[in-house]
XYZ file of C-alpha atoms in Angstrom:
722
model
C -0.063 -0.659 -0.254
C 1.422 3.336 -1.255
C 0.920 6.273 1.775
C 0.457 10.054 0.516
C 3.616 11.054 1.217
C 4.496 8.616 -0.847
C 6.470 5.212 1.297
C 5.061 2.847 -1.491
C 3.296 -0.925 0.655
C 6.432 -2.894 -1.634
C 8.118 0.390 -2.544
C 11.169 1.781 -0.239
C 13.867 0.350 -1.866
C 15.557 -2.669 -3.233
C 19.329 -1.578 -2.744
C 18.463 -0.146 1.011
C 16.874 -3.844 1.314
C 20.259 -5.005 0.039
C 22.328 -3.494 2.107
C 20.435 -4.050 5.534
C 20.637 -7.656 4.348
C 24.834 -7.549 3.684
C 24.534 -5.948 6.907
C 22.447 -9.012 8.499
C 25.133 -11.221 5.924
C 28.344 -10.011 8.173
C 26.715 -9.830 11.117
C 25.731 -12.935 10.959
C 29.119 -14.032 10.413
C 30.818 -12.668 13.481
C 27.783 -13.435 15.342
C 26.245 -16.151 14.638
C 21.901 -17.630 15.039
C 20.833 -18.181 18.467
C 19.686 -21.265 17.432
C 22.372 -22.595 14.600
C 25.031 -22.329 18.249
C 21.739 -24.412 19.593
C 21.237 -27.035 17.758
C 24.660 -27.826 17.400
C 24.805 -27.988 21.635
C 22.455 -29.971 21.333
C 23.951 -33.118 19.112
C 27.055 -32.560 21.017
C 25.188 -33.726 24.388
C 23.011 -35.979 22.866
C 26.207 -38.418 20.698
C 28.288 -37.810 24.479
C 25.007 -39.306 26.080
C 25.338 -41.601 23.188
C 29.174 -43.146 23.929
C 27.850 -44.231 27.627
C 24.566 -46.958 25.742
C 25.899 -50.394 25.337
C 25.550 -50.466 22.336
C 27.639 -48.100 21.704
C 30.055 -49.531 23.209
C 29.335 -52.515 21.194
C 30.194 -51.200 18.612
C 33.191 -49.438 19.575
C 35.047 -52.597 21.141
C 34.537 -54.260 17.349
C 35.922 -51.166 15.643
C 38.894 -50.824 18.850
C 38.924 -55.103 18.018
C 39.573 -53.979 14.260
C 42.834 -51.372 15.063
C 44.217 -54.307 17.147
C 44.277 -56.894 14.276
C 45.258 -54.901 12.101
C 48.077 -53.174 14.294
C 49.745 -56.455 16.676
C 51.918 -59.348 15.281
C 52.967 -61.290 17.903
C 56.200 -63.294 17.173
C 55.521 -67.093 16.906
C 58.367 -67.714 19.279
C 55.780 -66.849 22.159
C 53.375 -69.041 20.910
C 51.613 -71.675 23.046
C 50.905 -74.670 21.451
C 46.722 -75.803 22.272
C 46.192 -80.266 22.609
C 43.073 -80.521 21.416
C 41.000 -83.004 23.864
C 38.182 -83.389 19.923
C 35.673 -84.876 19.446
C 37.106 -87.880 18.070
C 39.491 -88.459 21.418
C 36.679 -87.979 23.669
C 34.828 -90.274 21.894
C 38.101 -92.554 21.913
C 38.375 -92.527 26.133
C 34.812 -93.552 26.359
C 33.468 -90.527 27.067
C 33.370 -87.303 29.591
C 32.803 -89.713 32.404
C 36.990 -91.611 31.739
C 38.275 -87.908 31.277
C 40.777 -88.057 33.614
C 41.954 -92.010 33.169
C 42.432 -90.783 29.386
C 44.166 -87.010 31.144
C 46.314 -90.104 33.695
C 47.862 -91.048 29.638
C 48.109 -87.664 28.076
C 49.898 -85.895 30.169
C 53.190 -87.693 30.749
C 52.925 -87.875 26.869
C 53.495 -84.630 26.385
C 55.547 -83.783 29.518
C 58.406 -86.040 27.202
C 58.322 -84.100 25.232
C 60.406 -81.489 26.983
C 58.037 -78.606 27.855
C 58.409 -75.792 29.744
C 55.389 -76.365 31.670
C 51.570 -77.894 31.087
C 48.282 -75.311 31.677
C 44.650 -77.620 31.726
C 42.008 -76.038 30.755
C 40.002 -78.915 32.345
C 38.852 -78.400 36.409
C 38.237 -81.125 37.934
C 36.217 -80.588 40.694
C 36.515 -83.300 43.797
C 34.500 -85.915 43.081
C 33.790 -86.732 46.788
C 31.541 -89.226 47.180
C 31.038 -90.010 44.717
C 33.954 -90.938 42.855
C 33.418 -95.087 42.483
C 36.465 -96.154 44.591
C 35.278 -93.700 48.254
C 30.569 -95.294 47.315
C 32.517 -98.761 47.237
C 34.651 -97.975 50.305
C 31.439 -96.439 51.885
C 29.058 -99.906 51.512
C 31.915 -101.818 52.481
C 30.863 -100.114 55.623
C 27.803 -100.623 55.963
C 27.417 -104.641 54.488
C 30.724 -106.715 55.495
C 30.406 -108.444 52.670
C 34.531 -109.703 51.940
C 33.196 -109.640 47.665
C 32.482 -106.069 48.070
C 35.965 -105.309 49.704
C 37.191 -107.483 47.252
C 35.402 -105.430 43.961
C 36.907 -102.942 45.530
C 39.886 -102.964 46.097
C 39.817 -103.630 42.247
C 37.829 -100.563 41.186
C 40.541 -97.829 39.514
C 41.411 -94.447 41.402
C 41.121 -92.668 38.655
C 41.947 -88.894 41.131
C 45.231 -91.212 42.085
C 45.955 -92.100 39.230
C 45.556 -88.673 37.355
C 48.010 -87.078 40.729
C 50.621 -89.692 39.324
C 50.421 -88.729 36.257
C 51.578 -85.558 37.143
C 54.766 -86.653 38.840
C 57.140 -85.339 36.476
C 55.592 -82.316 34.757
C 54.666 -78.687 36.038
C 51.137 -78.941 35.363
C 49.221 -75.966 36.405
C 45.739 -77.088 37.413
C 42.826 -74.676 36.844
C 40.358 -72.946 39.407
C 37.287 -71.771 39.309
C 35.202 -68.237 41.576
C 32.518 -69.478 43.727
C 29.881 -67.397 44.651
C 29.580 -68.932 47.902
C 31.790 -69.331 50.665
C 33.443 -72.382 51.544
C 35.011 -72.990 54.468
C 37.827 -75.038 53.276
C 38.750 -73.146 49.889
C 40.583 -70.536 53.127
C 43.331 -73.199 52.717
C 43.767 -74.214 49.412
C 47.579 -73.227 48.431
C 47.446 -70.502 46.323
C 50.755 -69.024 44.770
C 51.612 -65.995 46.518
C 50.762 -62.558 45.399
C 52.704 -59.835 46.386
C 50.658 -55.531 46.510
C 53.483 -53.221 46.329
C 52.495 -49.355 48.316
C 48.870 -49.243 49.233
C 46.720 -51.937 46.379
C 43.024 -51.058 45.617
C 41.748 -53.822 44.397
C 37.971 -52.473 44.306
C 38.021 -52.388 40.616
C 39.043 -57.103 41.016
C 37.482 -58.963 39.944
C 35.776 -60.765 43.365
C 34.013 -63.912 44.169
C 33.211 -65.636 48.142
C 35.190 -68.359 46.923
C 37.159 -70.400 44.708
C 36.685 -73.914 43.114
C 39.063 -75.781 42.872
C 40.191 -79.454 42.400
C 40.844 -81.929 44.881
C 44.175 -82.237 47.647
C 45.375 -85.057 46.409
C 45.904 -83.362 42.521
C 46.504 -79.475 43.897
C 49.578 -81.534 45.847
C 51.184 -83.098 42.709
C 50.885 -80.089 40.659
C 53.171 -77.422 39.777
C 50.919 -74.583 40.124
C 46.922 -73.105 40.703
C 44.891 -70.920 38.099
C 41.633 -69.132 37.023
C 40.603 -69.810 34.704
C 37.456 -66.647 34.151
C 36.869 -64.687 31.227
C 35.442 -61.445 31.450
C 32.147 -60.657 28.846
C 31.950 -57.736 27.138
C 28.275 -56.515 27.893
C 27.572 -57.872 23.728
C 28.716 -60.976 25.285
C 31.828 -61.558 23.577
C 35.222 -62.562 25.455
C 37.783 -59.986 24.855
C 39.654 -59.747 28.062
C 40.981 -62.102 30.005
C 41.537 -61.795 34.336
C 44.204 -61.833 34.770
C 44.728 -61.226 38.831
C 41.360 -61.583 40.143
C 40.039 -61.564 45.115
C 38.973 -65.219 45.767
C 37.390 -64.330 49.596
C 40.130 -62.873 50.674
C 43.278 -63.978 48.492
C 45.185 -62.283 45.315
C 44.674 -65.516 42.736
C 46.458 -65.777 39.931
C 45.068 -67.073 36.199
C 45.740 -69.986 34.670
C 47.899 -67.729 31.879
C 50.451 -65.690 33.933
C 50.651 -69.236 36.376
C 51.518 -70.503 32.606
C 54.284 -67.982 32.917
C 55.654 -68.197 36.267
C 56.107 -71.806 36.715
C 58.370 -71.600 33.002
C 60.979 -69.333 34.958
C 60.262 -71.093 37.906
C 59.760 -67.908 39.450
C 58.178 -67.953 42.874
C 55.927 -65.036 44.096
C 54.036 -62.319 41.757
C 54.389 -58.449 42.221
C 51.214 -56.384 42.424
C 52.146 -53.034 41.288
C 49.054 -50.563 41.483
C 48.761 -46.908 39.280
C 48.942 -48.141 36.887
C 48.454 -51.399 38.021
C 51.159 -54.055 37.063
C 51.682 -57.148 37.640
C 55.669 -59.162 37.416
C 56.407 -62.297 37.430
C 59.967 -63.740 36.660
C 61.739 -61.849 33.031
C 58.158 -60.357 32.689
C 56.304 -57.019 34.268
C 52.553 -56.135 31.746
C 50.532 -53.882 32.172
C 47.202 -53.666 32.905
C 43.361 -52.230 32.997
C 42.507 -50.859 35.806
C 39.896 -54.112 36.929
C 43.311 -56.335 36.495
C 42.082 -57.996 32.959
C 45.010 -58.770 29.831
C 42.812 -57.436 25.958
C 43.098 -60.116 23.524
C 44.149 -59.549 20.290
C 42.077 -60.610 18.144
C 42.729 -63.527 16.406
C 41.449 -66.193 13.750
C 40.556 -70.089 12.806
C 44.004 -69.256 10.691
C 46.474 -69.187 14.104
C 43.945 -71.451 16.251
C 45.268 -74.281 13.477
C 49.116 -74.097 13.832
C 49.196 -74.017 17.351
C 46.928 -76.670 17.688
C 47.500 -80.625 18.290
C 44.383 -83.409 18.297
C 45.445 -84.709 21.804
C 45.486 -88.456 19.832
C 48.408 -87.353 18.160
C 50.240 -86.905 21.053
C 53.145 -90.316 21.665
C 52.170 -91.740 17.712
C 54.821 -88.948 16.698
C 56.761 -86.699 18.654
C 56.074 -83.363 18.445
C 59.028 -80.841 18.038
C 56.940 -78.012 18.703
C 55.893 -78.604 22.003
C 59.743 -79.421 23.439
C 60.551 -75.833 25.191
C 57.505 -74.951 24.679
C 54.087 -73.704 27.000
C 51.424 -75.619 26.520
C 47.704 -75.906 27.720
C 46.081 -79.299 27.507
C 41.909 -78.269 26.634
C 38.935 -79.369 24.332
C 37.195 -78.319 21.640
C 34.244 -80.667 21.740
C 30.540 -79.379 22.681
C 30.319 -81.482 25.596
C 32.709 -81.145 28.225
C 31.605 -76.961 27.868
C 34.702 -75.313 26.954
C 33.640 -72.761 23.731
C 33.254 -69.771 24.733
C 32.076 -66.845 22.155
C 34.842 -64.410 21.341
C 35.592 -60.634 19.952
C 33.947 -61.294 16.588
C 30.572 -63.464 17.945
C 32.238 -66.443 16.473
C 32.105 -70.388 19.676
C 36.300 -70.914 20.392
C 37.511 -73.063 23.537
C 38.656 -71.830 25.935
C 41.505 -72.900 25.927
C 42.370 -70.863 22.465
C 41.403 -67.609 24.867
C 43.964 -68.522 27.422
C 46.002 -69.244 25.041
C 46.083 -65.838 23.412
C 47.226 -64.730 26.799
C 50.290 -66.149 26.849
C 51.868 -65.246 23.885
C 50.512 -61.618 24.209
C 52.434 -62.214 28.271
C 56.084 -63.808 26.819
C 55.961 -61.124 24.036
C 54.660 -58.227 26.073
C 51.668 -57.088 24.425
C 48.787 -55.422 26.804
C 46.763 -52.841 24.807
C 45.282 -50.881 28.219
C 42.228 -48.482 27.696
C 42.738 -47.143 31.765
C 38.620 -45.637 33.657
C 40.988 -42.209 32.922
C 40.637 -42.400 29.513
C 37.120 -42.146 29.153
C 36.834 -38.584 30.970
C 39.657 -37.062 29.010
C 38.137 -38.967 24.974
C 34.268 -37.348 26.614
C 36.295 -33.568 27.812
C 38.212 -33.734 24.257
C 35.328 -35.121 22.281
C 33.106 -32.223 23.383
C 36.005 -29.601 23.203
C 36.538 -30.547 19.235
C 32.710 -30.344 18.559
C 32.534 -26.440 20.546
C 35.452 -25.894 17.821
C 33.249 -27.571 15.405
C 30.285 -25.323 16.121
C 32.264 -22.393 15.380
C 33.752 -23.586 12.009
C 30.551 -24.096 11.472
C 29.109 -20.821 11.944
C 32.644 -18.640 10.337
C 33.470 -20.994 7.288
C 32.151 -21.620 4.069
C 29.797 -24.289 3.901
C 32.349 -26.120 2.201
C 35.234 -24.610 3.894
C 33.626 -25.734 7.336
C 33.228 -29.525 6.496
C 36.800 -29.853 5.317
C 37.948 -28.771 8.059
C 35.713 -30.458 10.132
C 36.048 -33.101 8.027
C 40.568 -33.274 8.089
C 40.112 -32.428 11.790
C 37.719 -35.592 12.373
C 40.811 -37.482 11.117
C 43.601 -35.545 13.112
C 41.141 -37.547 16.044
C 42.196 -41.446 13.939
C 45.353 -40.484 13.189
C 46.189 -39.801 17.108
C 44.457 -42.402 18.278
C 46.208 -45.153 15.700
C 49.481 -42.713 17.443
C 48.402 -44.207 20.608
C 48.520 -46.983 19.895
C 51.662 -47.868 18.570
C 53.473 -45.722 20.720
C 51.598 -46.034 23.863
C 49.499 -49.077 23.549
C 46.810 -46.912 24.534
C 42.986 -47.499 22.664
C 41.049 -44.292 22.505
C 38.519 -44.079 20.813
C 38.670 -43.129 17.691
C 34.778 -42.916 16.633
C 33.757 -40.694 19.210
C 35.566 -37.825 18.719
C 35.038 -37.957 14.191
C 31.209 -38.627 15.683
C 30.891 -35.325 17.853
C 32.595 -33.582 15.606
C 30.652 -34.125 12.742
C 28.074 -33.725 14.716
C 27.892 -30.401 16.092
C 28.932 -29.712 12.625
C 26.169 -31.017 10.370
C 23.341 -30.243 13.320
C 24.808 -26.396 13.233
C 25.588 -25.958 9.602
C 22.050 -27.226 8.911
C 20.583 -24.939 10.620
C 23.120 -21.664 9.378
C 22.266 -23.165 5.469
C 18.291 -23.373 6.589
C 18.250 -19.582 8.035
C 20.831 -18.814 5.205
C 17.685 -20.555 2.263
C 15.309 -18.375 4.266
C 16.510 -15.301 4.478
C 17.708 -15.487 0.718
C 15.246 -16.780 -0.055
C 12.411 -13.908 2.040
C 14.994 -11.293 -0.097
C 15.173 -12.635 -3.124
C 10.903 -12.188 -3.521
C 11.545 -8.985 -1.956
C 13.852 -7.936 -4.125
C 11.876 -9.318 -7.557
C 9.752 -6.989 -6.928
C 12.357 -4.382 -7.329
C 15.696 -6.086 -9.179
C 15.007 -8.640 -12.101
C 15.396 -11.502 -11.131
C 18.879 -12.981 -12.618
C 20.421 -9.585 -11.254
C 18.709 -11.231 -7.789
C 20.039 -14.296 -7.867
C 23.862 -12.809 -9.209
C 23.446 -10.990 -5.467
C 21.722 -13.898 -3.300
C 23.950 -16.085 -5.483
C 27.506 -13.790 -4.526
C 26.207 -11.119 -1.831
C 30.187 -10.068 -2.477
C 28.946 -7.473 -6.262
C 26.835 -5.416 -4.207
C 29.515 -3.189 -2.508
C 28.945 -0.907 1.041
C 31.441 1.266 0.942
C 31.027 3.937 -2.378
C 31.838 3.510 -5.839
C 31.750 5.185 -9.046
C 30.341 3.594 -11.626
C 28.472 4.701 -14.881
C 25.034 4.299 -13.910
C 21.423 5.645 -16.751
C 19.345 7.552 -14.265
C 15.425 6.949 -14.458
C 13.147 10.143 -13.140
C 9.406 9.848 -13.175
C 6.768 13.082 -11.834
C 2.678 12.829 -12.340
C 1.620 16.034 -13.432
C -1.179 18.098 -11.101
C -0.305 15.434 -7.995
C -0.618 17.532 -4.515
C -3.840 19.107 -6.197
C -5.290 15.293 -7.377
C -4.004 14.006 -2.641
C -5.460 17.263 -2.487
C -9.184 16.806 -3.778
C -9.288 12.821 -2.779
C -10.394 9.967 -0.768
C -7.216 8.456 0.555
C -8.759 5.305 0.015
C -8.831 5.473 -3.541
C -5.459 7.489 -4.191
C -4.085 4.903 -2.076
C -5.635 1.676 -4.541
C -4.515 4.555 -7.845
C -1.214 5.211 -6.774
C -0.307 0.716 -5.033
C -1.629 -0.682 -8.838
C 0.312 2.278 -10.563
C 3.360 1.721 -9.238
C 3.308 -1.690 -9.176
C 2.939 -1.494 -13.080
C 5.615 1.272 -13.353
C 8.583 -1.424 -11.036
C 7.604 -4.364 -12.411
C 8.587 -2.504 -16.008
C 11.744 -0.638 -14.382
C 12.063 -4.455 -12.897
C 11.800 -6.296 -15.851
C 14.254 -3.833 -18.471
C 16.892 -4.833 -15.508
C 16.809 -1.909 -13.769
C 16.755 -1.268 -9.842
C 14.173 1.038 -7.544
C 16.480 4.069 -5.564
C 13.709 5.209 -4.553
C 9.793 6.023 -4.537
C 9.487 9.276 -3.100
C 6.030 11.419 -2.817
C 4.628 10.338 -6.794
C 8.051 10.214 -8.183
C 9.905 7.562 -9.412
C 13.531 6.879 -9.149
C 16.000 3.926 -10.614
C 18.542 3.155 -11.802
C 20.953 1.129 -14.439
C 24.318 -0.681 -14.014
C 24.274 -0.111 -10.710
C 24.123 -2.216 -8.802
C 25.537 -4.552 -10.182
C 27.515 -4.417 -14.273
C 24.546 -4.179 -16.795
C 25.250 -4.483 -20.632
C 24.281 -1.351 -22.676
C 22.525 0.390 -20.026
C 22.179 3.184 -21.605
C 19.170 0.773 -24.206
C 18.071 -0.312 -21.884
C 16.953 2.843 -19.394
C 15.239 3.915 -22.758
C 13.552 1.692 -23.417
C 11.832 1.228 -20.276
C 10.216 4.671 -20.484
C 9.250 4.020 -23.553
C 7.232 1.154 -22.255
C 6.368 2.955 -18.974
C 5.118 5.550 -20.423
C 3.040 3.772 -22.279
C 1.570 2.098 -19.652
C 1.817 5.788 -17.554
C -1.008 7.098 -21.033
C -3.065 3.436 -20.832
C -3.056 4.195 -17.084
C -4.273 7.248 -17.559
C -7.442 6.272 -19.039
C -8.880 3.806 -15.959
C -12.002 4.100 -15.235
C -9.944 4.707 -11.409
C -8.145 6.666 -12.431
C -9.654 9.153 -14.594
C -12.277 9.801 -11.472
C -9.030 10.936 -9.935
C -7.754 13.493 -12.656
C -4.662 11.661 -13.069
C -1.803 13.090 -14.728
C -0.100 12.783 -17.265
C 3.354 10.938 -16.749
C 6.823 12.738 -17.363
C 10.430 11.914 -17.486
C 13.363 12.809 -17.415
C 17.087 10.282 -18.356
C 20.553 10.834 -18.674
C 23.669 8.714 -17.981
C 26.929 9.166 -16.568
C 29.491 9.442 -13.775
C 27.804 8.854 -9.953
C 29.085 7.957 -6.776
C 26.824 4.734 -5.290
C 26.397 2.777 -2.049
C 25.067 2.964 0.986
C 24.664 6.144 3.121
C 22.765 6.106 6.384
C 23.382 4.592 10.128
C 24.162 0.749 11.093
C 19.802 1.118 11.592
C 18.803 2.568 8.094
C 20.697 1.816 5.972
C 20.022 3.835 1.932
C 21.536 2.552 -1.264
C 21.586 5.628 -3.227
C 23.219 7.185 -6.094
C 24.847 11.088 -6.326
C 26.359 13.097 -8.821
C 25.904 15.605 -12.151
C 23.864 12.373 -13.940
C 21.110 12.351 -10.954
C 20.707 15.418 -10.513
C 20.431 16.481 -14.299
C 18.289 13.674 -15.267
C 15.999 15.815 -12.581
C 15.803 18.507 -14.446
C 15.277 16.743 -17.430
C 12.493 15.256 -16.248
C 11.349 18.912 -14.944
C 12.395 20.589 -18.513
C 9.725 18.064 -20.209
C 6.791 20.762 -18.487
C 8.614 22.963 -21.055
C 9.551 21.726 -24.273
C 6.297 19.647 -24.221
C 7.320 16.425 -24.116
C 7.251 13.091 -22.174
C 10.424 12.180 -22.653
C 13.514 13.832 -22.456
C 16.791 11.752 -22.421
C 19.758 14.220 -21.349
C 23.350 14.659 -23.583
C 25.080 11.857 -21.549
C 23.160 9.046 -22.646
C 21.948 10.514 -26.101
C 25.219 10.106 -27.037
C 25.914 7.114 -25.976
C 22.828 5.360 -28.157
C 22.291 4.067 -31.206
C 22.078 6.538 -33.834
C 17.845 7.339 -35.502
C 16.745 6.146 -31.420
C 16.495 10.779 -30.593
C 15.650 13.791 -32.509
C 17.463 16.937 -29.826
C 14.989 19.384 -29.406
C 17.675 22.005 -28.848
C 19.161 24.052 -25.863
C 18.183 24.467 -22.487
C 20.011 25.794 -19.939
C 19.912 23.413 -16.713
C 20.874 23.976 -12.935
C 23.737 22.164 -11.641
C 24.952 22.699 -14.956
C 27.434 25.232 -16.552
C 25.443 26.480 -20.293
C 22.767 25.516 -22.168
C 22.597 21.428 -22.848
C 21.387 19.928 -25.687
C 18.451 17.765 -25.353
C 16.360 14.739 -26.634
C 13.753 13.055 -27.722
C 12.339 9.508 -28.771
C 10.914 10.098 -32.246
C 7.380 10.180 -32.440
C 5.582 7.261 -33.487
C 4.157 8.726 -36.450
C 6.613 10.542 -38.024
C 8.030 8.257 -41.218
C 12.043 8.441 -43.281
C 10.135 11.768 -44.850
C 9.225 13.815 -41.857
C 12.554 12.701 -39.799
C 14.899 13.640 -42.850
C 13.352 16.856 -43.148
C 13.370 17.641 -39.688
C 16.918 17.372 -39.538
C 16.962 19.196 -42.398
C 16.094 21.678 -40.440
C 17.354 21.727 -37.251
C 21.077 21.303 -39.750
C 19.832 24.584 -41.258
C 19.472 26.566 -37.885
C 22.843 28.394 -37.439
C 23.344 29.467 -41.515
C 19.323 30.352 -41.919
C 17.097 30.051 -39.087
C 14.647 31.567 -40.657
C 14.316 28.278 -43.446
C 15.075 26.331 -40.496
C 11.655 27.742 -37.991
C 9.651 27.989 -41.851
C 10.839 23.917 -42.027
C 10.415 22.996 -38.441
C 6.363 24.439 -38.531
C 5.943 23.305 -41.754
C 6.241 19.782 -40.681
C 4.905 21.211 -37.214
C 1.184 21.124 -39.274
C 1.459 18.059 -40.639
C 2.216 16.614 -36.759
C -0.838 18.930 -35.241
C -0.421 16.287 -32.202
C 3.201 17.089 -32.362
C 3.635 20.178 -29.832
C 8.151 19.521 -29.310
C 7.645 21.249 -32.016
C 5.750 23.541 -31.655
C 8.056 24.290 -28.124
C 11.370 24.360 -30.065
C 9.749 26.768 -32.742
C 8.221 29.068 -30.209
C 11.704 29.047 -28.064
C 13.804 29.587 -31.816
C 12.120 32.444 -32.490
C 13.039 33.803 -29.263
C 15.678 33.363 -29.686
C 16.229 34.422 -33.416
C 14.448 38.313 -32.173
C 11.124 39.861 -33.924
């Protein structure tokens, strides 16, 4: 809506809006929207919370497994040998019930081949009164039958035979943790564990007691170690507890006991902060809970170090001599299958063999509890940095920098493991960085898109759509500081506007002006011009500003002709005729001008200053005396193609020294002959003024509607005198 003071509802100035938009854009780069920062912080918070879930923990562990497996190689000489009591062996022995008898035959054959130590990954629980020999003795006591007594003497004592088989072997038996306290377990001897300094065992595995083989077996063995394995939240085993608390004592694992026996050490030494376990020449760092993280392996490695139990004794195996040997079973009947790091079931003896190999080679990947807090803090800080990038840099540059930061995090995680054996989460930092950057960038992009869409729709009312697209895509085309450029200026004015406003009803006047300005503005925009101002009844437009416009003088003249045609048609519309809407006069000029934003920080006005601007206003006013609709100044006339204008003589223009030649477009009813006659008459003005005036008078008689030629004749006669 247009108010009587000339400000249009859709008006204002396009470049004023553009200037304000550019200021907002630049301010936005310095002080981005709060919504974007909040979105980024929320994304970071969600990621940090997700990192505390078991789902993410499983994902992180799988990635760490890949990292460790890809970068770690165990030396072959550290490998243990696995003797597998497979299903074929178990069937030949007579099934699980004959396990002790089979072991009694197997272990001496293994020992004869010179191993450093033998570990038994089978929990030989004391059979108690269920053993056949013990059951027979109880029957003898109750019956007194001599036949039964003879039978009892003939029954085999598998446990006793197994204890005899231990003679001459360096065997370590397996024990288990017992959740129920057993007073008898308190007297079970275990390897002493010496603690250096103040030892906090809160993180270690705890159980009320331990379950161990019978006394007769323990007394014949060289050591006793726990068979317990530590499963993660996903049910997969990646760690072996090297030390645990059973009752009120520290109890070593089967793997560390085997290493102790192999080195003929008598004690284990446990040091806190950071946890270290020393046995002989082996010093191994522990996780905070006393576990050793296993290096992932596969079936190929298992096959290389495994010998079926039936093959022992048939041929001598050089692999056993001087090696640590573990005896276990892949037979499901014995319940020794466990879920490995990748979810595949493997014999538990293979996991203990992995631990032995790592202990002997000193390879112990660690992930201390304190590392989690460091990772969270570093990830949060990196995420905040990503938010700043998203708000400070263009999208491509910001994304490239954020991705580079994620890559740096990955490389740092790799380096920390290779050099320090620390397992830094390789995913958390990059995820937080990309999430923070992505959420912030999306909000910034959405806000920018929304603002650009709004501004583009607004500007397209004042500038050609192509020009608007250029500005939106490349705001640097607009210069907030002043610049000098050659512009073509168009000024319009409605005759009798003041008197029209005095007699018109406000609502009627506003409606008519709105329709008029809508039409004029659209014509200017369609011709590539920019509406500088709408003041009262006048429209000020610039061509070749704020961006370059090819052939701007031609475009400005074509625009003036279209505006004049529209204004003439508008005058006869009923609503305009009822107001007595006057004729539209147009002034045009081309020349250098200073263009740029003028005003304070709260209100900017992109406008032009210079003689060309002032002259266009004067030429518009000169139409009243010239009898013309469009008056073109000499600056524009010199740049237009020949034949577009006719000269109207010389007039005095305020603000310019001397008289200036003015022109107007040729009237549409002037044919080639009329144009030649007009130009010939003007050419004779200096030499034959009377003849020239006569020729112009005759031409004006043939075109009675041509007011400009009559006014020209009048001015020429006044100058020539009576």
